[in-house]
Short mmCIF file of C-alpha atoms and ligand atoms in Angstrom, two decimals:
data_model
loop_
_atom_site.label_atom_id
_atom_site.label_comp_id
_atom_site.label_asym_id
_atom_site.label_seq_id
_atom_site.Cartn_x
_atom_site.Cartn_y
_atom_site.Cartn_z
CA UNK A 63 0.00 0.00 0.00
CA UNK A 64 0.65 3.76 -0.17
CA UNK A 65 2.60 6.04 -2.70
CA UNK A 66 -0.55 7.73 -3.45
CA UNK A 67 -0.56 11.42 -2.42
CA UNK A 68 -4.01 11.55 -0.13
CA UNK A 69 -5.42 15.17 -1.43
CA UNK A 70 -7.91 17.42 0.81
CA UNK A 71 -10.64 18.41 -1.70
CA UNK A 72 -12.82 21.53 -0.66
CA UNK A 73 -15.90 20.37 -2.88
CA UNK A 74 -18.39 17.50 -2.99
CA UNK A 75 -18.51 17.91 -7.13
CA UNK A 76 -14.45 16.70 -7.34
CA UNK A 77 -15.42 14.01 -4.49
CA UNK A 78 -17.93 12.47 -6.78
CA UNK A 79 -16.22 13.01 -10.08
CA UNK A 80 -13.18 10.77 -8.35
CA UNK A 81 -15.50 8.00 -6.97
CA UNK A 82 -17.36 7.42 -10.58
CA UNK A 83 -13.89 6.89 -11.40
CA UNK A 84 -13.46 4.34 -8.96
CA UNK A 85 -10.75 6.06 -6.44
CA UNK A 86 -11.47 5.68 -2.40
CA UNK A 87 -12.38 9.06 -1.23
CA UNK A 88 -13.40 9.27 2.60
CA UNK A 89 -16.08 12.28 3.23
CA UNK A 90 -17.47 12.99 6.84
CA UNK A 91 -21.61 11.05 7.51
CA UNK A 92 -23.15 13.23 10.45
CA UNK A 93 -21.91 9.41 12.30
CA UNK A 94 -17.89 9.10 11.35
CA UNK A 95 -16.18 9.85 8.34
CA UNK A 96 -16.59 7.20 5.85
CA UNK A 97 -14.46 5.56 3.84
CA UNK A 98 -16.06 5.14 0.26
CA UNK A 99 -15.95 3.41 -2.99
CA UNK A 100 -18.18 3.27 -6.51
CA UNK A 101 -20.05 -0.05 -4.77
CA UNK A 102 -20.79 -1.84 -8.25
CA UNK A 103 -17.28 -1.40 -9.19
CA UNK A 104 -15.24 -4.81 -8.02
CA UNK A 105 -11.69 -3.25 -7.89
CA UNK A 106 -12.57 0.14 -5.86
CA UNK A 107 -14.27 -2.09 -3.26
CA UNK A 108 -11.49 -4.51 -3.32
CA UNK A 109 -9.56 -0.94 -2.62
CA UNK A 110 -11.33 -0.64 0.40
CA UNK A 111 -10.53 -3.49 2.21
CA UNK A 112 -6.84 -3.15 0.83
CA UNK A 113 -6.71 0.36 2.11
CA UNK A 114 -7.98 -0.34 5.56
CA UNK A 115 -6.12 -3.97 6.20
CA UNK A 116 -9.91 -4.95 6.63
CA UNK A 117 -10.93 -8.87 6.77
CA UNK A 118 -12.82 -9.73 3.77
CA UNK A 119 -15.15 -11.66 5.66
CA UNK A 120 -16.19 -8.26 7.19
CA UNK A 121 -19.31 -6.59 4.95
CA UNK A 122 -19.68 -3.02 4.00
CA UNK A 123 -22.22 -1.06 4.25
CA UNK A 124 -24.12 0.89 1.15
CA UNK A 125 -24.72 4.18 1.03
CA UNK A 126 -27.78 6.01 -0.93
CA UNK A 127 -29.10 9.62 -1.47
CA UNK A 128 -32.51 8.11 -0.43
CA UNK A 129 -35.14 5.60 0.62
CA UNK A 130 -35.97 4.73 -2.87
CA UNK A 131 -31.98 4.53 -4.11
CA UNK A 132 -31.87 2.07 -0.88
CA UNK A 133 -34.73 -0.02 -2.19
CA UNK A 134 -33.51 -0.51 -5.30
CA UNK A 135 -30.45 -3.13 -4.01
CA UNK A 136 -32.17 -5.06 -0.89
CA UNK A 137 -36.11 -5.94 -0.45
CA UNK A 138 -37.44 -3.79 1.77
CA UNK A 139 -40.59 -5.01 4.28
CA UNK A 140 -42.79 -3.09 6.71
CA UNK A 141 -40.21 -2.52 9.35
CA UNK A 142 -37.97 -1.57 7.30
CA UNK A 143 -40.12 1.30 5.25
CA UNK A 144 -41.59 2.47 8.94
CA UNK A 145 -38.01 2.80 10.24
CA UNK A 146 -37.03 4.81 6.87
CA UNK A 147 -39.87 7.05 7.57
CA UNK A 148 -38.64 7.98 10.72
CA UNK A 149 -34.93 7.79 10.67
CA UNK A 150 -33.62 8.34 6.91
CA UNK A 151 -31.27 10.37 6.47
CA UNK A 152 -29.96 9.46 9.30
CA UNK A 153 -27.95 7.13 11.90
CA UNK A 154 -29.88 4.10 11.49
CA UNK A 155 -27.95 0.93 9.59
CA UNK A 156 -30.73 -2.01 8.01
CA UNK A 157 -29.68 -5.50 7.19
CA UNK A 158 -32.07 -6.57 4.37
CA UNK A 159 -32.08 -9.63 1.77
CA UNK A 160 -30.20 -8.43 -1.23
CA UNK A 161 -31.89 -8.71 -4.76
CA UNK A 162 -30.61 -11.33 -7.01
CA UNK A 163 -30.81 -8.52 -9.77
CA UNK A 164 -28.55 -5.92 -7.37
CA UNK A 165 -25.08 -4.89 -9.03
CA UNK A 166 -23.50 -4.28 -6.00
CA UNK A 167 -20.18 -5.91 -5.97
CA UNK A 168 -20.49 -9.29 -3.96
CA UNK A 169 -16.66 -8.43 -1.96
CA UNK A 170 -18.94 -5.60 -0.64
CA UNK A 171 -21.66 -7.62 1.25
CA UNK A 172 -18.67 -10.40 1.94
CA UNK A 173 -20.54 -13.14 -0.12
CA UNK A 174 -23.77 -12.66 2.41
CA UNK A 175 -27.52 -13.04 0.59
CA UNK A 176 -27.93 -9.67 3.10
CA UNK A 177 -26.84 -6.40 2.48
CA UNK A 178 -26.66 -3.42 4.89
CA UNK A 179 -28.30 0.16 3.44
CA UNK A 180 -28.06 3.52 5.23
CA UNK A 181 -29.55 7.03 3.55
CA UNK A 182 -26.68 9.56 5.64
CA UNK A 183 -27.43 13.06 6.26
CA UNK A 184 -24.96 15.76 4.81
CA UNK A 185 -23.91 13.96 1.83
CA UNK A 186 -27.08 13.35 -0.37
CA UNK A 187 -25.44 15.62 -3.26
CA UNK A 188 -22.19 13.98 -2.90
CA UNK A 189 -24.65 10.22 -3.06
CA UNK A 190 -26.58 11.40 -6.03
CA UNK A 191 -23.80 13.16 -7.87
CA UNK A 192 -21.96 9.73 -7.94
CA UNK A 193 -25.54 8.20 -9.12
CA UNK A 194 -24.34 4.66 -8.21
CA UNK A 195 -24.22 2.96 -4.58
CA UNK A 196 -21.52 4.04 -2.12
CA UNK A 197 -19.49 1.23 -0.08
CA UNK A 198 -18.34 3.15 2.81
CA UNK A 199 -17.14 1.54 6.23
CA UNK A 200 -15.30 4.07 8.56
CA UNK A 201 -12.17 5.48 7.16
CA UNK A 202 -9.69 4.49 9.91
CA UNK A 203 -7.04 1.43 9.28
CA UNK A 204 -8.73 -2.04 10.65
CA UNK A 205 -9.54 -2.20 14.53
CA UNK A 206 -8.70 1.41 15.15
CA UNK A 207 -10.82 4.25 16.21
CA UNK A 208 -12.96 5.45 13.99
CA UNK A 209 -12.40 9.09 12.29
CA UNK A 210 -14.47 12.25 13.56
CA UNK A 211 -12.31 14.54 12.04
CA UNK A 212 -10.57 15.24 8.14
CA UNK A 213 -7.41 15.19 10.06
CA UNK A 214 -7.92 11.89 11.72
CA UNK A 215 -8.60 10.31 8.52
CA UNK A 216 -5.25 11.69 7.33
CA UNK A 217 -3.54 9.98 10.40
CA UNK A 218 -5.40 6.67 9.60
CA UNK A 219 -4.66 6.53 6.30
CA UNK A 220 -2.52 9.09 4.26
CA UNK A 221 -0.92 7.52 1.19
CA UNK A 222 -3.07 4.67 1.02
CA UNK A 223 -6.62 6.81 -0.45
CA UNK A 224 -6.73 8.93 -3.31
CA UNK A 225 -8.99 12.15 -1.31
CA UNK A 226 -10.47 13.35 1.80
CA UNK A 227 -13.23 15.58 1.40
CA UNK A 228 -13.18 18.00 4.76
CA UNK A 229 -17.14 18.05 5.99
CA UNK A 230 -16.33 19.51 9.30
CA UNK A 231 -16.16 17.78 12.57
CA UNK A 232 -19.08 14.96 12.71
CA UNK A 233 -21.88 15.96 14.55
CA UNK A 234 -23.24 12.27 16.06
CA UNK A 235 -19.54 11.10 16.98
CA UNK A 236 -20.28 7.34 16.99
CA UNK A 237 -21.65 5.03 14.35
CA UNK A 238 -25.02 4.42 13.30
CA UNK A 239 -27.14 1.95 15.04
CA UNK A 240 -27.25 -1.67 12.59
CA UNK A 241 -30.56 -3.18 12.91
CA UNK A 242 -30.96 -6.82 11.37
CA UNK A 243 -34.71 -6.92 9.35
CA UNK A 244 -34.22 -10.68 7.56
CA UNK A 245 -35.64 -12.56 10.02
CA UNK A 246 -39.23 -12.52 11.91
CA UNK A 247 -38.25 -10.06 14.71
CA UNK A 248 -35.81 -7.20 14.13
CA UNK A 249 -32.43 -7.54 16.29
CA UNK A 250 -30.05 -4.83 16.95
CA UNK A 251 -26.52 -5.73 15.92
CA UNK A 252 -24.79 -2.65 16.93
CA UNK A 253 -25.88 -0.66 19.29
CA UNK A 254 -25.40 3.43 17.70
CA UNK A 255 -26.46 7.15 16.88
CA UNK A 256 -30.12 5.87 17.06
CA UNK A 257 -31.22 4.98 20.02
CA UNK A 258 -32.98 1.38 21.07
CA UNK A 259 -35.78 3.27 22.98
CA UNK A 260 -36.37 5.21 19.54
CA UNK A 261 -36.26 1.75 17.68
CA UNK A 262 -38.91 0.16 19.85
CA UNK A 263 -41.32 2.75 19.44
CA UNK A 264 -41.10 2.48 16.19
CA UNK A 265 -40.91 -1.31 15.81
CA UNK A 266 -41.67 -2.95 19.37
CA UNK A 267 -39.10 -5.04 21.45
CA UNK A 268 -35.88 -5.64 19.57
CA UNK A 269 -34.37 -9.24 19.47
CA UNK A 270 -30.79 -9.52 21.07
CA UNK A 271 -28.35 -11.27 18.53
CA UNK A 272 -27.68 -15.15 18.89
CA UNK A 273 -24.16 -16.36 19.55
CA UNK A 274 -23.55 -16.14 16.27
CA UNK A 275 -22.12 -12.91 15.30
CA UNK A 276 -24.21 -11.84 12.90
CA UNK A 277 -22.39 -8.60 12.74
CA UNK A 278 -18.76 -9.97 11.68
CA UNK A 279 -17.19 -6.57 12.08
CA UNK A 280 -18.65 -6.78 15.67
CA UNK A 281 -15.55 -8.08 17.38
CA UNK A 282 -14.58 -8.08 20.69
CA UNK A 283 -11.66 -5.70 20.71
CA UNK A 284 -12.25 -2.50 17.97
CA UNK A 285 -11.99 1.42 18.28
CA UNK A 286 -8.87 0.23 20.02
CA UNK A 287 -6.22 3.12 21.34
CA UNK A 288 -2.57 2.16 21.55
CA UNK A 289 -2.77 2.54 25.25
CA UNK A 290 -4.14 0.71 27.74
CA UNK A 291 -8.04 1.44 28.72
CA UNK A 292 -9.73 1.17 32.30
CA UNK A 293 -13.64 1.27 32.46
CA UNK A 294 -15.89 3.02 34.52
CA UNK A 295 -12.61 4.23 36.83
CA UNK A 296 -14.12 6.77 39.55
CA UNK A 297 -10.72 6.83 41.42
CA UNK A 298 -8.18 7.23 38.76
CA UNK A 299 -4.52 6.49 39.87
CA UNK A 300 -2.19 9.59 39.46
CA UNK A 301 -0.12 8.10 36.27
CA UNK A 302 -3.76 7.59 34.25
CA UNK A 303 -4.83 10.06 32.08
CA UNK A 304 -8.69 10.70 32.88
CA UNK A 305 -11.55 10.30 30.32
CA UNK A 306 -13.85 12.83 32.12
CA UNK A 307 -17.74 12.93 32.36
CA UNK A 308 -19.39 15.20 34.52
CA UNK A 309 -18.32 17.80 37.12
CA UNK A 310 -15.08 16.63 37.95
CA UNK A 311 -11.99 17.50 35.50
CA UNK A 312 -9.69 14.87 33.46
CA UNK A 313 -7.12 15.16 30.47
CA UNK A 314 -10.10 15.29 28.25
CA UNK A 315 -13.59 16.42 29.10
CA UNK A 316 -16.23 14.62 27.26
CA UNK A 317 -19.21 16.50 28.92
CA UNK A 318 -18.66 18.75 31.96
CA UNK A 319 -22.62 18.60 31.99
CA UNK A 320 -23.08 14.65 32.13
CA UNK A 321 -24.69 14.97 28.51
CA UNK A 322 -24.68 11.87 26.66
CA UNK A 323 -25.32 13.68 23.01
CA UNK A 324 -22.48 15.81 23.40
CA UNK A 325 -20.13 12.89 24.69
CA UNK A 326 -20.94 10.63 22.02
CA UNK A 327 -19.55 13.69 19.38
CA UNK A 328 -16.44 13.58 21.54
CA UNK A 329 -15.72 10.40 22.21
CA UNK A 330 -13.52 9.10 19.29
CA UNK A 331 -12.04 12.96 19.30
CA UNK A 332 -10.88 11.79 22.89
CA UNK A 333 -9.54 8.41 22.68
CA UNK A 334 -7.57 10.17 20.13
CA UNK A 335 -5.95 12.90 21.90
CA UNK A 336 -5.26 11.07 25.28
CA UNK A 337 -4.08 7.82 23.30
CA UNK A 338 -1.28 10.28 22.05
CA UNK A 339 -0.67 11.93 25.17
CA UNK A 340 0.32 8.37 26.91
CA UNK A 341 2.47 8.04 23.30
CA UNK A 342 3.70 11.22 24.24
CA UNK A 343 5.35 9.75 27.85
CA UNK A 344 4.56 10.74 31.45
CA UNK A 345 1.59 8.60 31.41
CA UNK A 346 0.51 4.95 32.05
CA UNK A 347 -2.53 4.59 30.18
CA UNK A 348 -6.24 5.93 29.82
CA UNK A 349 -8.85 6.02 32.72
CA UNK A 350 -12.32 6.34 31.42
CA UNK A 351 -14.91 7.46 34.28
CA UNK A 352 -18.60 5.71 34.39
CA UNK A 353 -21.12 6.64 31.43
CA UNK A 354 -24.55 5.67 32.18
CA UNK A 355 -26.09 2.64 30.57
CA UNK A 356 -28.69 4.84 28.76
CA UNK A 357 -29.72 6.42 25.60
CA UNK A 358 -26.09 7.47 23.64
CA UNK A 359 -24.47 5.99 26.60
CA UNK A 360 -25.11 2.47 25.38
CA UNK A 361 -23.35 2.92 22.16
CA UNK A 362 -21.00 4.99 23.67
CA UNK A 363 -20.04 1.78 26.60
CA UNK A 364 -20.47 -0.49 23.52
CA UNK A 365 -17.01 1.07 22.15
CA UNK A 366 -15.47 1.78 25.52
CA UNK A 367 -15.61 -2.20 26.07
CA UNK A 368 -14.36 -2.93 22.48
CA UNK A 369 -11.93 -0.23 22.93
CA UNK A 370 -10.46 -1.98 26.15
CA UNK A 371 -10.73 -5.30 24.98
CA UNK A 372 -7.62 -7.43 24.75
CA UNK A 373 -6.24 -7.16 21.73
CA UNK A 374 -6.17 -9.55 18.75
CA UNK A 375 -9.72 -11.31 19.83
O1 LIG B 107 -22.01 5.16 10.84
C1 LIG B 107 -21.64 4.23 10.12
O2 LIG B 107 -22.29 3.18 10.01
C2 LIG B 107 -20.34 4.39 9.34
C3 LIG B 107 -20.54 5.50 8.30
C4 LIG B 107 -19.35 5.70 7.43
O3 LIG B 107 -21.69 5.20 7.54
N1 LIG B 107 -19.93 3.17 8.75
C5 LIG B 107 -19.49 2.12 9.49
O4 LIG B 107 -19.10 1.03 8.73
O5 LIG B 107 -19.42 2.14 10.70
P1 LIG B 107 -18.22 -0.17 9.33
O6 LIG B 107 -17.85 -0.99 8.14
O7 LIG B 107 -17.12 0.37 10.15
O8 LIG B 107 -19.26 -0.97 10.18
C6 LIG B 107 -20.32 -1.68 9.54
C7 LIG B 107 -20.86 -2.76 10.43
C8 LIG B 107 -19.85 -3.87 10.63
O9 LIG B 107 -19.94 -4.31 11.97
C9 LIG B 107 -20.34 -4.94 9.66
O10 LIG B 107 -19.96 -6.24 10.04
C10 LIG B 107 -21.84 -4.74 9.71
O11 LIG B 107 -22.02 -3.35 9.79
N2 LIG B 107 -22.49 -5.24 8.48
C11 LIG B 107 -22.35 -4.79 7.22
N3 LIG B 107 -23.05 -5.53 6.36
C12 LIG B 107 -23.68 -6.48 7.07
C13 LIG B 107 -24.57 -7.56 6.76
N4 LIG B 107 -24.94 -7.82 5.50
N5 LIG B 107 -25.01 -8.34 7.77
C14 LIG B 107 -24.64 -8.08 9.05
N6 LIG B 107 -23.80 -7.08 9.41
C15 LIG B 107 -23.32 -6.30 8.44
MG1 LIG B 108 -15.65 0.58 11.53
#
């Protein structure tokens, strides 16, 4: 991988022009940045898992300007239009059957009769300027933290895309919510920007996955920092450098106000910046205080556990 020169481009026009010519350009979802690729072309989305040292067993998901883009690759049922109404564009991930007739390169739903469909906000133009499907996983190297920021997709992976195209700091922070609709009740595979409480009002009580992992990218250890990570520490030791929520002060603040919106945003922003401050020396690892197991806070525990995992599980 690399000798390509990774370019910052200012416009969504040049961002589309390059993915219709099947180059990976990462652009920022209101979730992460994503990583995309023309999704019907075989090589670009071969690019993607290249780029990203990603297991190919690992499915992507598609990206479309709209509901009716969405529908025209997977089958959609009554869950999943009543879910569209309410969340598209927006964080919410659906696992659908795929249509035999879909053009969708197979690499990109990892040989699966499923594929996953999301309708972003922020980049419709960008989606229906390219006027094809857009592969997209987040644009960080395999098992890292996710990108929040055009400058954290540089650090992931400069040299190794063709563009970046800088949409601002992401405004959800953490990655959509993946809901599986192929079987007879709906199960949430990752928990994410939308919210299970919103889910069930829509849809009624949500299945938990079996033991399979039906998500594959769902492993154990992910988002993972360099440094070590302790969980819900409320007595950090002097050498650990705090992951603060709430009143009392740390290395990096993620809400002085205990809210869970505006930590989500900040989360991946401060793995990030304290993972290079115990880089930096003087420090022993990261202390993360307690989130509450609610709202956000699931998805945001969800990655804090992954996060602190031990590695290479
Ligand atoms: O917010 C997001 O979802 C971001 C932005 C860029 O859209 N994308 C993202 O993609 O987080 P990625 O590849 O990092 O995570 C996608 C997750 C993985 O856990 C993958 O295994 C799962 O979705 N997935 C994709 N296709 C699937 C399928 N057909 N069946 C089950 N799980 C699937
Ligand atoms: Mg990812």
């Amino acid at each position: 991988m690399g000798g390509l020169i990774t370019r910052i481009v200012a416009d969504g026009a040049e961002a589309a022009a390059l993915l219709r010519a099947g180059a990976l350009v990462a652009f920022g979802t209101e979730t992460v940045y994503g990583l995309g690729a023309d999704a019907t072309n075989d090589a670009a989305v071969a690019g993607i898992f290249a780029a990203k040292g990603r297991p190919h067993f690992n499915p992507l998901i598609c990206h479309y300007p709209d509901e009716a883009a969405a529908w025209g690759d997977v089958v959609p049922n009554d869950a999943a239009r009543s879910l569209a109404a309410r969340f598209w564009p927006g964080p919410l991930t659906m696992v659908l059957p795929r249509r035999a007739d879909s053009r969708v390169a197979l690499l990109a739903s990892a040989g699966l009769d499923s594929l996953a469909v999301r309708v972003p906000v922020g980049v419709g133009g960008l989606l229906r300027a390219v006027g094809r499907p857009v592969a997209a996983p987040s644009a960080n190297r395999s098992g890292h933290i996710s990108p929040t920021r055009a400058e954290d997709v540089i650090a992931e992976l400069d040299g190794r895309i063709a563009a970046v195209w800088d949409t601002g700091p992401c405004a959800v922070g953490v990655e959509s919510t993946v809901v599986d609709l192929c079987g007879p009740v709906p199960t949430l595979l990752r928990p994410g920007g939308v919210t299970r409480d919103a889910l069930e009002a829509v849809l009624g009580p949500l299945a938990e996955p079996g033991t399979a992992i039906r998500a594959p990218g769902m492993l154990a250890s992910h988002y993972a920092p360099d440094a070590p990570l302790r969980l819900n520490v409320t007595i950090p030791r002097a050498d650990e450098a705090v992951l603060a929520f709430g009143p009392t002060a740390g290395q990096f603040q993620l809400s002085a106000s205990g809210d869970l919106t505006e930590a989500a945003a900040n989360l991946f922003t401060g793995l990030r910046v304290l993972d290079a401050l115990v880089r930096a020396g003087g420090w022993s690892g990261i202390a993360a205080m307690p989130i509450p197991e609610s709202g956000l806070g699931v998805a945001i525990n969800d990655r804090l556990r992954r996060a602190a995992a031990p590695r290479g599980s």
